[in-house]
Structure formats: structure tokens, C-alpha cells
mmCIF file of C-alpha atoms in Angstrom:
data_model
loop_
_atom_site.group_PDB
_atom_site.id
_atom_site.type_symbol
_atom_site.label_atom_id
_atom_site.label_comp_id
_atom_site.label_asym_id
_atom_site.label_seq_id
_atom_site.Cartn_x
_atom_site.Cartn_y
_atom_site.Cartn_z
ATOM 1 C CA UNK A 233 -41.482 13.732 65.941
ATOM 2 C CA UNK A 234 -41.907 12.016 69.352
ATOM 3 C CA UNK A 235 -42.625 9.045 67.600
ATOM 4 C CA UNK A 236 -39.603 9.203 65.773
ATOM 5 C CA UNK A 237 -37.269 9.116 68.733
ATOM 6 C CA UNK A 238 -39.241 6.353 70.502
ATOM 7 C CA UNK A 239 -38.418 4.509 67.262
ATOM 8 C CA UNK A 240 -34.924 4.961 67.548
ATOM 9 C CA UNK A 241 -34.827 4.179 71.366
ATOM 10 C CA UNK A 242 -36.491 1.035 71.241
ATOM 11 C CA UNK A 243 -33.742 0.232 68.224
ATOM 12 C CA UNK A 244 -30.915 1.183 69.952
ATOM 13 C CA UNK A 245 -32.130 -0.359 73.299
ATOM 14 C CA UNK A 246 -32.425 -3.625 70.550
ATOM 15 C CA UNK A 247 -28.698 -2.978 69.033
ATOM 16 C CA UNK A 248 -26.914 -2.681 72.515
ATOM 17 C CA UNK A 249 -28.986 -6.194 73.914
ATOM 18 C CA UNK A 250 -27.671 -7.872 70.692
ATOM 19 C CA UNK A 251 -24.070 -6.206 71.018
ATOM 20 C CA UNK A 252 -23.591 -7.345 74.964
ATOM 21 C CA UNK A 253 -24.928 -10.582 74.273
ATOM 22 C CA UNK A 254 -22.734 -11.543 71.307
ATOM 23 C CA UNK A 255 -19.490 -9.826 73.588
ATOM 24 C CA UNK A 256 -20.495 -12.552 76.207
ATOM 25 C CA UNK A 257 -20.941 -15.427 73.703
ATOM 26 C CA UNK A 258 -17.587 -14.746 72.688
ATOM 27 C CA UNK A 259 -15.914 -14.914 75.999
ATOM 28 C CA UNK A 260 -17.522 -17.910 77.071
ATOM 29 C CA UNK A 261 -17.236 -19.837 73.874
ATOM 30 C CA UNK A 262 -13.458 -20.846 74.612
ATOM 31 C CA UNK A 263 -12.722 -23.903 73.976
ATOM 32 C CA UNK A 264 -11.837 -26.521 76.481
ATOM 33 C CA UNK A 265 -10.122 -29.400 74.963
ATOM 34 C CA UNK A 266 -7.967 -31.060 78.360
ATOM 35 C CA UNK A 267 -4.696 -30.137 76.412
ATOM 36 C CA UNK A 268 -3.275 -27.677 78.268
ATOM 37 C CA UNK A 269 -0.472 -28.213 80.816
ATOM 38 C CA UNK A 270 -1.837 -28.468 84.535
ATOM 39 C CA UNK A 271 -0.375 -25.968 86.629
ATOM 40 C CA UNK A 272 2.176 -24.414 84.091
ATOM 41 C CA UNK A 273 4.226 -21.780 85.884
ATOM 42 C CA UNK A 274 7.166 -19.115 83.533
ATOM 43 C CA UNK A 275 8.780 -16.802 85.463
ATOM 44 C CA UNK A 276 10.297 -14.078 85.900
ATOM 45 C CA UNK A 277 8.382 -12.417 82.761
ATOM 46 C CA UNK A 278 9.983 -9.958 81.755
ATOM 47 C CA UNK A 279 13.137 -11.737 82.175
ATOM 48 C CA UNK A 280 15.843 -9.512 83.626
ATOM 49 C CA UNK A 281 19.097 -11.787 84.120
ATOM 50 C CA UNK A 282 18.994 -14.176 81.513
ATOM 51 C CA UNK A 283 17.174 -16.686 83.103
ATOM 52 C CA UNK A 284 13.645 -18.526 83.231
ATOM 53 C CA UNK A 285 11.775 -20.911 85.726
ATOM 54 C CA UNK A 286 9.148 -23.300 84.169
ATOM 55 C CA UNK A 287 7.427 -25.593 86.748
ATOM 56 C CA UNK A 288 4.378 -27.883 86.153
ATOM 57 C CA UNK A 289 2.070 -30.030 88.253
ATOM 58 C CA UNK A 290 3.720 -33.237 87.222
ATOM 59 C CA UNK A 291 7.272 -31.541 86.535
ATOM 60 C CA UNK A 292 8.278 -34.016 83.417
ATOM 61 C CA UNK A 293 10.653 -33.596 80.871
ATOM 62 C CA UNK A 294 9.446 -30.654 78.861
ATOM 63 C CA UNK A 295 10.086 -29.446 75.064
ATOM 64 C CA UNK A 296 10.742 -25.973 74.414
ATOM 65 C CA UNK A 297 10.564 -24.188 71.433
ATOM 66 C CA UNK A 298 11.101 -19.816 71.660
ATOM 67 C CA UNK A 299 10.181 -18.296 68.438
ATOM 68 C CA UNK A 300 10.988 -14.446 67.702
ATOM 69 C CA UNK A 301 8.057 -11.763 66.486
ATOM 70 C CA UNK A 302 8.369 -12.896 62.730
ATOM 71 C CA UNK A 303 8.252 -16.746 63.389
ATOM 72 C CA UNK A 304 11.430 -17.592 63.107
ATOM 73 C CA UNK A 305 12.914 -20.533 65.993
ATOM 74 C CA UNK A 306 15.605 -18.758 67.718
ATOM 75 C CA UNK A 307 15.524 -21.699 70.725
ATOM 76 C CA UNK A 308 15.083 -25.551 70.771
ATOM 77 C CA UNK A 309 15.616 -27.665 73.596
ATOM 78 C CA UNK A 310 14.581 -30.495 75.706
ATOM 79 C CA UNK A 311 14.546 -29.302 79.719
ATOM 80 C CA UNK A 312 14.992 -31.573 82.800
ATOM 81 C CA UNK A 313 15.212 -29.405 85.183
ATOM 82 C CA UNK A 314 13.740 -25.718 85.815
ATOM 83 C CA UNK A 315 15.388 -23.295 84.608
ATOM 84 C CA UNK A 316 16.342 -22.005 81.197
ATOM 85 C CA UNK A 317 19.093 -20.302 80.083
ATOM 86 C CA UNK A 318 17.871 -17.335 77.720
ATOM 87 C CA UNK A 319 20.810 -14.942 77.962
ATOM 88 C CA UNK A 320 21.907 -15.372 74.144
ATOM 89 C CA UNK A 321 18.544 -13.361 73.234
ATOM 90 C CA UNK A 322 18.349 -10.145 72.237
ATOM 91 C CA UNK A 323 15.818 -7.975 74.548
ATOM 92 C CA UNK A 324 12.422 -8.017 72.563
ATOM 93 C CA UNK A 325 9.107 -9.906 72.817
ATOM 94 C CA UNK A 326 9.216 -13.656 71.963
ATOM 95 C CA UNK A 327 6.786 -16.826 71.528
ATOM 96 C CA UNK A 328 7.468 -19.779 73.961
ATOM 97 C CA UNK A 329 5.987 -22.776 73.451
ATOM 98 C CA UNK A 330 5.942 -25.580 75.880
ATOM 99 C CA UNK A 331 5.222 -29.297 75.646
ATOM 100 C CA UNK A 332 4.957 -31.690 77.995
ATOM 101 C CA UNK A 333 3.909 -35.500 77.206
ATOM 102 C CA UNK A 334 0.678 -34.627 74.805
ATOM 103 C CA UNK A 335 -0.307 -31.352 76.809
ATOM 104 C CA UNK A 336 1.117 -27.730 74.951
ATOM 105 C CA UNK A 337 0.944 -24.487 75.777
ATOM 106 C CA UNK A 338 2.317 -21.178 74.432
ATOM 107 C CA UNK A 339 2.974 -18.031 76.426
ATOM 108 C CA UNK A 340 4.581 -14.433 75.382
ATOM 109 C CA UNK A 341 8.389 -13.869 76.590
ATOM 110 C CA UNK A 342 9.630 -10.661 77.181
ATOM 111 C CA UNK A 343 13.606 -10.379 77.868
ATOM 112 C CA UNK A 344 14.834 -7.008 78.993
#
């Protein structure tokens, strides 16, 4: 009987190894391809008076697409400046995705 349980120590000693080390493999397999926007800043989020800030490192001309929950495009626009007006939207949790020259990011929008 005390053999039995050392059996099943040593295998789940074995299990939770295997289990940690695949959690960190995971978490340090993201990949890093350079296309990401250097220093990409969106605030306030949640946005409570209809308006957003987006600021970059380089602060070019940016695209912006905002997508609702089920995909649909519900805002398309090319930005000069900094701020965004998002008042038409309904409060709910949107996509927005931001590109700037071949760099793209996308970040979740919440308007209250």
C-alpha cells in the first residue's frame, strides 16, 4: 500500500513539472515580429465623454478602424491629429485597430 502512494507521488510530482513547464513555454513563446507601433498610447479607456487620445513615438498619420463585438466596422477614418471623436457610439465594448505606416496594433475600447 505504501508503495502504491509513492507511485502516485512521484507521478503527480511528474504531471505538475510537465504542467508548469508547458504554462511557461506558452508565455514566453510570443511572437516578436517588429510590427507593432512604438510607444502606442489610447486613452481614456473606458471612454467617458466621447472622446479618445492616441499618441505614438513618431506621431504620423494614423488609420483607424473601430469594429463592434460581432465584427461589424462601425468607424473608419484617417487621424492627423490626437484625438478621436467617438461620441456617435453606443456604450459597449469595441475593437480598435490602429495603423501607422506598416506597424498595426489592435486594442479593446470600452465607451461608457
Amino acid at each position: 500500500m505504501a508503495k502504491n502512494y509513492f507511485y502516485i507521488i512521484i507521478l503527480l510530482a511528474f504531471f505538475f513539472t510537465v504542467s508548469a513547464s508547458a504554462q511557461d513555454s506558452k508565455q514566453t513563446s510570443k511572437p516578436q515580429d517588429g510590427n507593432t507601433i512604438e510607444g502606442l498610447s489610447l486613452y481614456p479607456n473606458p471612454v467617458l465623454n466621447g472622446k479618445i487620445y492616441i499618441s505614438t513615438k513618431n506621431d504620423l498619420e494614423k488609420e483607424i478602424i473601430v469594429f463592434d463585438l460581432l465584427g461589424k466596422k462601425v468607424i473608419q477614418t484617417h487621424l492627423t491629429s490626437k484625438e478621436l471623436n467617438v461620441a456617435d457610439l453606443a456604450p459597449g465594448v469595441y475593437i480598435i485597430k490602429i495603423s501607422e505606416e506598416n506597424a498595426t496594433a489592435t486594442r479593446k475600447l470600452i465607451i461608457r
